[in-house]
Amino acid sequence: VLAGGSGGLGDELWTITEQCLVAALECGKHEHAGNCLKTLTKKFGTKSVRVRKLAGLCEEASGRAENAKKIYEGILVDSPADQFVIRRQVAILKSQNDIQGAIDVLEKKVCYYDDDKKPLKYQEVHALDPLAFKELANLYLQIGSMDNAIYYIEECLLCDPFDYSMHARHGEVAYAKQQYNRAIAAYSQSLRLNEASNNSRAAYGLWLSATKALAAVKKAGGSRSGDGNSNGSVPGPEGANSDYKQIAAAAQSHLARMYSGSANAHLLDMMLRGGK
């Protein structure tokens, strides 16, 4: 297609041209992308929403964010709740380091009015958009709002409870908040869903959380100091020493299996021994 050989493709030519445009942008081949855009514009015209979206992508890739914004705003006039365009607006704001602005687009900005003229925000129109939940979790982490990040991580898990990587992410944020029991539960579920070596972060997180929880219990004298907090940050009841030791040992065993035969296995052993 890029070389001009498009004979026999029929209408499929336009789909392939669009794919070539996106691929060219990903490879930094802006000239090729521009040629594909010209071909599509000549065929479908400048009023085509699909062509305008591609034009916005080309402007973004060329560093002309303001031009891309104008294109996207024009599309939203006709299609105010367009998922793709709103996501691109968020991406532009992120590139400009306007994290709060990106959050506001997904949480606060009105994007649609229903038949009763009731204003609706993005999440009210697209109530089950796991990509938006993931994006908001990441955005809140960037500004250090752990509670909001955990909220959206949990929303992601409601959409896909079998996403082992999101359970691991849940554990990481809980660990950062020193909610070790909560982190242990999240990491354990992640490992339950995926025990393969590509989930070593969950095994290491589980070992680290159990080790920290064990240290907290020892510091408190190993006695129950009130497990009333629902956030899981307070060490558990008497006997928690034994429980946390078993959890840490199980996590260590998982890690040993994951790194078995690896050239870095001895480094793992040194690290785990140093953490005791």
Coordinates of C-alpha atoms in Angstrom, one line a residue:
V1 CA 0.0 0.0 0.0
L2 CA 2.8 2.4 0.9
A3 CA 4.5 1.7 -2.4
G4 CA 1.3 2.2 -4.3
G5 CA 0.5 -1.4 -5.0
S6 CA -3.1 -1.7 -4.1
G7 CA -4.6 -3.5 -7.1
G8 CA -7.2 -6.2 -6.3
L9 CA -7.8 -5.1 -2.7
G10 CA -11.2 -3.6 -3.4
D11 CA -12.8 -1.8 -0.5
E12 CA -10.4 -3.5 1.9
L13 CA -7.8 -1.1 0.6
W14 CA -9.2 1.7 2.9
T15 CA -9.0 -0.5 6.1
I16 CA -5.5 -1.5 5.2
T17 CA -4.5 2.1 4.5
E18 CA -5.9 3.1 7.9
Q19 CA -3.9 0.3 9.6
C20 CA -0.7 1.4 7.7
L21 CA -1.3 5.0 8.9
V22 CA -1.4 3.9 12.6
A23 CA 1.5 1.6 12.2
A24 CA 3.5 4.4 10.5
L25 CA 2.8 6.7 13.4
E26 CA 3.9 4.1 15.9
C27 CA 7.2 3.7 14.0
G28 CA 7.7 7.5 13.7
K29 CA 7.2 7.5 9.9
H30 CA 5.2 10.7 9.8
E31 CA 5.7 11.2 6.1
H32 CA 4.1 7.8 5.3
A33 CA 1.3 8.5 7.7
G34 CA 0.7 11.8 6.0
N35 CA 0.4 10.1 2.6
C36 CA -2.1 7.6 4.0
L37 CA -4.1 10.4 5.5
K38 CA -4.2 12.2 2.2
T39 CA -5.4 9.1 0.4
L40 CA -8.2 8.6 3.0
T41 CA -9.2 12.2 2.9
K42 CA -9.4 12.2 -0.9
K43 CA -11.7 9.2 -0.7
F44 CA -13.9 10.1 2.2
G45 CA -13.6 13.8 2.6
T46 CA -12.7 16.1 5.5
K47 CA -16.1 15.7 7.2
S48 CA -15.6 12.0 7.9
V49 CA -15.3 11.5 11.6
R50 CA -13.0 8.6 11.1
V51 CA -10.7 10.6 9.0
R52 CA -10.7 13.5 11.4
K53 CA -9.7 11.2 14.2
L54 CA -6.8 10.0 12.2
A55 CA -5.9 13.6 11.4
G56 CA -5.9 14.2 15.2
L57 CA -3.5 11.3 15.7
C58 CA -1.1 12.7 13.0
E59 CA -1.1 16.1 14.7
E60 CA -0.4 14.5 18.1
A61 CA 2.5 12.5 16.6
S62 CA 4.0 15.6 15.0
G63 CA 3.9 17.4 18.4
R64 CA 1.1 19.8 17.4
A65 CA -1.1 19.1 20.4
E66 CA -3.1 22.3 20.2
N67 CA -4.1 21.4 16.6
A68 CA -5.1 18.0 17.7
K69 CA -7.2 19.5 20.5
K70 CA -9.1 21.6 18.0
I71 CA -9.8 18.6 15.8
Y72 CA -11.1 16.6 18.7
E73 CA -13.2 19.4 20.1
G74 CA -14.8 19.7 16.6
I75 CA -15.6 16.0 16.7
L76 CA -17.2 16.3 20.1
V77 CA -19.6 18.9 18.9
D78 CA -21.3 16.3 16.8
S79 CA -20.5 13.3 19.0
P80 CA -20.0 14.6 22.6
A81 CA -19.6 11.2 24.2
D82 CA -17.1 9.7 21.7
Q83 CA -14.9 7.3 23.8
F84 CA -11.9 7.5 21.5
V85 CA -11.8 11.3 21.3
I86 CA -12.2 11.7 25.1
R87 CA -9.4 9.2 25.7
R88 CA -7.2 11.2 23.3
Q89 CA -7.9 14.4 25.2
V90 CA -6.8 12.6 28.3
A91 CA -3.6 11.5 26.6
I92 CA -2.8 15.0 25.5
L93 CA -3.3 16.4 29.0
K94 CA -1.0 13.7 30.3
S95 CA 1.7 14.6 27.8
Q96 CA 1.4 18.2 29.0
N97 CA 1.8 17.0 32.6
D98 CA -1.7 18.3 33.5
I99 CA -2.7 15.2 35.5
Q100 CA -5.5 16.9 37.4
G101 CA -6.9 18.1 34.1
A102 CA -6.9 14.5 32.8
I103 CA -8.7 13.3 35.9
D104 CA -11.3 16.0 35.5
V105 CA -12.1 15.0 31.9
L106 CA -12.9 11.5 33.1
E107 CA -14.6 12.4 36.4
K108 CA -16.1 15.9 36.3
K109 CA -16.5 17.2 32.8
V110 CA -20.0 17.0 31.3
C111 CA -19.8 15.1 28.0
Y112 CA -23.5 14.5 27.2
Y113 CA -27.1 15.7 27.9
D114 CA -29.8 13.1 27.9
D115 CA -33.4 13.6 26.5
D116 CA -34.4 15.4 29.7
K117 CA -31.4 17.8 29.4
K118 CA -29.7 16.2 32.3
P119 CA -25.9 16.7 32.2
L120 CA -24.0 13.4 32.2
K121 CA -20.3 12.9 32.9
Y122 CA -18.1 10.4 31.1
Q123 CA -18.5 7.6 33.7
E124 CA -22.2 8.0 33.7
V125 CA -22.3 7.5 29.9
H126 CA -19.7 4.8 29.8
A127 CA -20.4 3.2 33.2
L128 CA -18.3 0.0 32.5
D129 CA -15.1 1.2 30.9
P130 CA -12.3 -0.7 32.6
L131 CA -9.7 1.3 30.6
A132 CA -11.0 4.5 32.1
F133 CA -10.7 2.9 35.6
K134 CA -7.1 1.8 34.9
E135 CA -6.3 5.2 33.6
L136 CA -7.8 6.9 36.7
A137 CA -5.9 4.6 39.0
N138 CA -2.6 5.4 37.3
L139 CA -3.4 9.1 37.3
Y140 CA -4.2 9.2 41.0
L141 CA -1.1 7.3 41.8
Q142 CA 0.9 9.9 39.9
I143 CA -0.5 12.6 42.3
G144 CA -0.1 10.4 45.3
S145 CA -3.8 9.9 46.1
M146 CA -3.6 6.3 47.2
D147 CA -7.2 5.9 48.4
N148 CA -8.6 7.1 45.1
A149 CA -6.2 4.8 43.2
I150 CA -7.3 1.8 45.3
Y151 CA -11.0 2.7 44.6
Y152 CA -10.4 2.5 40.8
I153 CA -8.3 -0.6 41.0
E154 CA -11.2 -2.3 42.8
E155 CA -13.5 -1.0 40.1
C156 CA -11.2 -2.7 37.5
L157 CA -11.3 -5.9 39.5
L158 CA -15.1 -5.8 39.5
C159 CA -15.0 -5.7 35.7
D160 CA -12.4 -8.4 35.5
P161 CA -11.8 -10.4 38.7
F162 CA -9.4 -12.7 36.9
D163 CA -6.9 -10.0 36.0
Y164 CA -3.9 -11.2 38.0
S165 CA -1.8 -8.2 37.2
M166 CA -4.5 -5.8 38.6
H167 CA -4.6 -7.9 41.8
A168 CA -0.8 -7.5 42.0
R169 CA -1.2 -3.7 41.5
H170 CA -3.8 -3.7 44.3
G171 CA -1.2 -5.3 46.5
E172 CA 1.5 -2.8 45.6
V173 CA -0.7 0.2 46.5
A174 CA -1.9 -1.5 49.7
Y175 CA 1.7 -2.2 50.6
A176 CA 2.6 1.5 49.9
K177 CA -0.1 2.4 52.4
Q178 CA 1.4 -0.1 54.9
Q179 CA -1.8 -2.1 54.8
Y180 CA 0.1 -5.4 54.9
N181 CA -2.9 -7.7 55.5
R182 CA -4.7 -6.2 52.5
A183 CA -1.6 -6.5 50.4
I184 CA -1.1 -10.1 51.4
A185 CA -4.7 -10.9 50.3
A186 CA -4.2 -9.1 47.0
Y187 CA -0.9 -10.7 46.2
S188 CA -2.2 -14.2 47.2
Q189 CA -5.1 -13.8 44.8
S190 CA -2.8 -12.7 42.0
L191 CA -0.6 -15.8 42.6
R192 CA -3.6 -18.0 42.7
L193 CA -4.6 -16.8 39.3
N194 CA -1.1 -17.0 37.8
E195 CA 1.8 -18.9 39.4
A196 CA 4.0 -18.6 36.3
S197 CA 7.4 -16.8 36.3
N198 CA 5.9 -13.8 34.6
N199 CA 4.1 -13.0 37.9
S200 CA 7.2 -12.9 40.1
R201 CA 6.2 -9.4 41.3
A202 CA 3.3 -10.9 43.1
A203 CA 5.4 -13.6 44.8
Y204 CA 8.0 -11.0 45.8
G205 CA 5.3 -8.6 47.0
L206 CA 3.7 -11.4 49.1
W207 CA 7.1 -12.2 50.7
L208 CA 7.8 -8.6 51.4
S209 CA 4.3 -7.9 52.8
A210 CA 4.4 -11.0 55.1
T211 CA 7.9 -10.0 56.3
K212 CA 6.8 -6.5 57.1
A213 CA 3.7 -7.7 58.8
L214 CA 5.7 -10.1 60.9
A215 CA 8.1 -7.3 61.9
A216 CA 5.1 -5.2 62.9
V217 CA 3.7 -8.0 65.0
K218 CA 7.1 -8.5 66.8
K219 CA 7.3 -4.8 67.4
A220 CA 3.9 -4.8 69.0
G221 CA 4.9 -7.7 71.2
G222 CA 3.1 -10.3 69.1
S223 CA -0.2 -9.6 70.8
R224 CA -3.5 -8.5 69.3
S225 CA -3.5 -4.7 69.3
G226 CA -7.0 -4.3 67.9
D227 CA -7.8 -5.5 64.4
G228 CA -10.7 -3.2 64.2
N229 CA -9.4 -1.2 61.2
S230 CA -11.0 -2.4 58.1
N231 CA -8.1 -1.3 56.0
G232 CA -6.0 -4.3 57.0
S233 CA -3.1 -2.2 58.3
V234 CA -3.1 -3.6 61.9
P235 CA -1.4 -6.9 62.6
G236 CA -3.7 -9.8 63.3
P237 CA -4.4 -11.8 66.4
E238 CA -2.2 -13.9 68.5
G239 CA -0.5 -16.5 66.5
A240 CA 0.0 -14.1 63.6
N241 CA 3.7 -14.7 63.9
S242 CA 3.3 -18.3 62.7
D243 CA 0.8 -17.3 60.0
Y244 CA 3.1 -14.6 58.6
K245 CA 6.1 -17.0 58.7
Q246 CA 4.1 -19.6 56.7
I247 CA 3.1 -17.0 54.2
A248 CA 6.6 -15.7 53.8
A249 CA 8.0 -19.2 53.4
A250 CA 5.3 -20.1 50.8
A251 CA 6.2 -16.9 48.8
Q252 CA 9.9 -17.7 49.1
S253 CA 9.2 -21.2 47.7
H254 CA 7.2 -19.7 44.8
L255 CA 10.1 -17.3 44.0
A256 CA 12.6 -20.2 44.2
R257 CA 10.6 -22.2 41.6
M258 CA 10.2 -19.2 39.4
Y259 CA 13.9 -18.5 39.3
S260 CA 15.0 -22.2 39.2
G261 CA 17.7 -22.6 36.6
S262 CA 18.1 -18.9 36.2
A263 CA 21.6 -17.3 36.3
N264 CA 20.2 -14.9 38.9
A265 CA 19.0 -17.6 41.3
H266 CA 21.9 -17.0 43.7
L267 CA 21.1 -13.3 43.8
L268 CA 17.5 -14.0 44.7
D269 CA 18.7 -16.3 47.6
M270 CA 21.1 -13.5 48.8
M271 CA 18.3 -11.0 48.7
L272 CA 15.8 -13.1 50.6
R273 CA 18.4 -14.0 53.2
G274 CA 19.2 -10.4 53.7
G275 CA 15.6 -9.5 54.2
K276 CA 15.2 -11.8 57.2

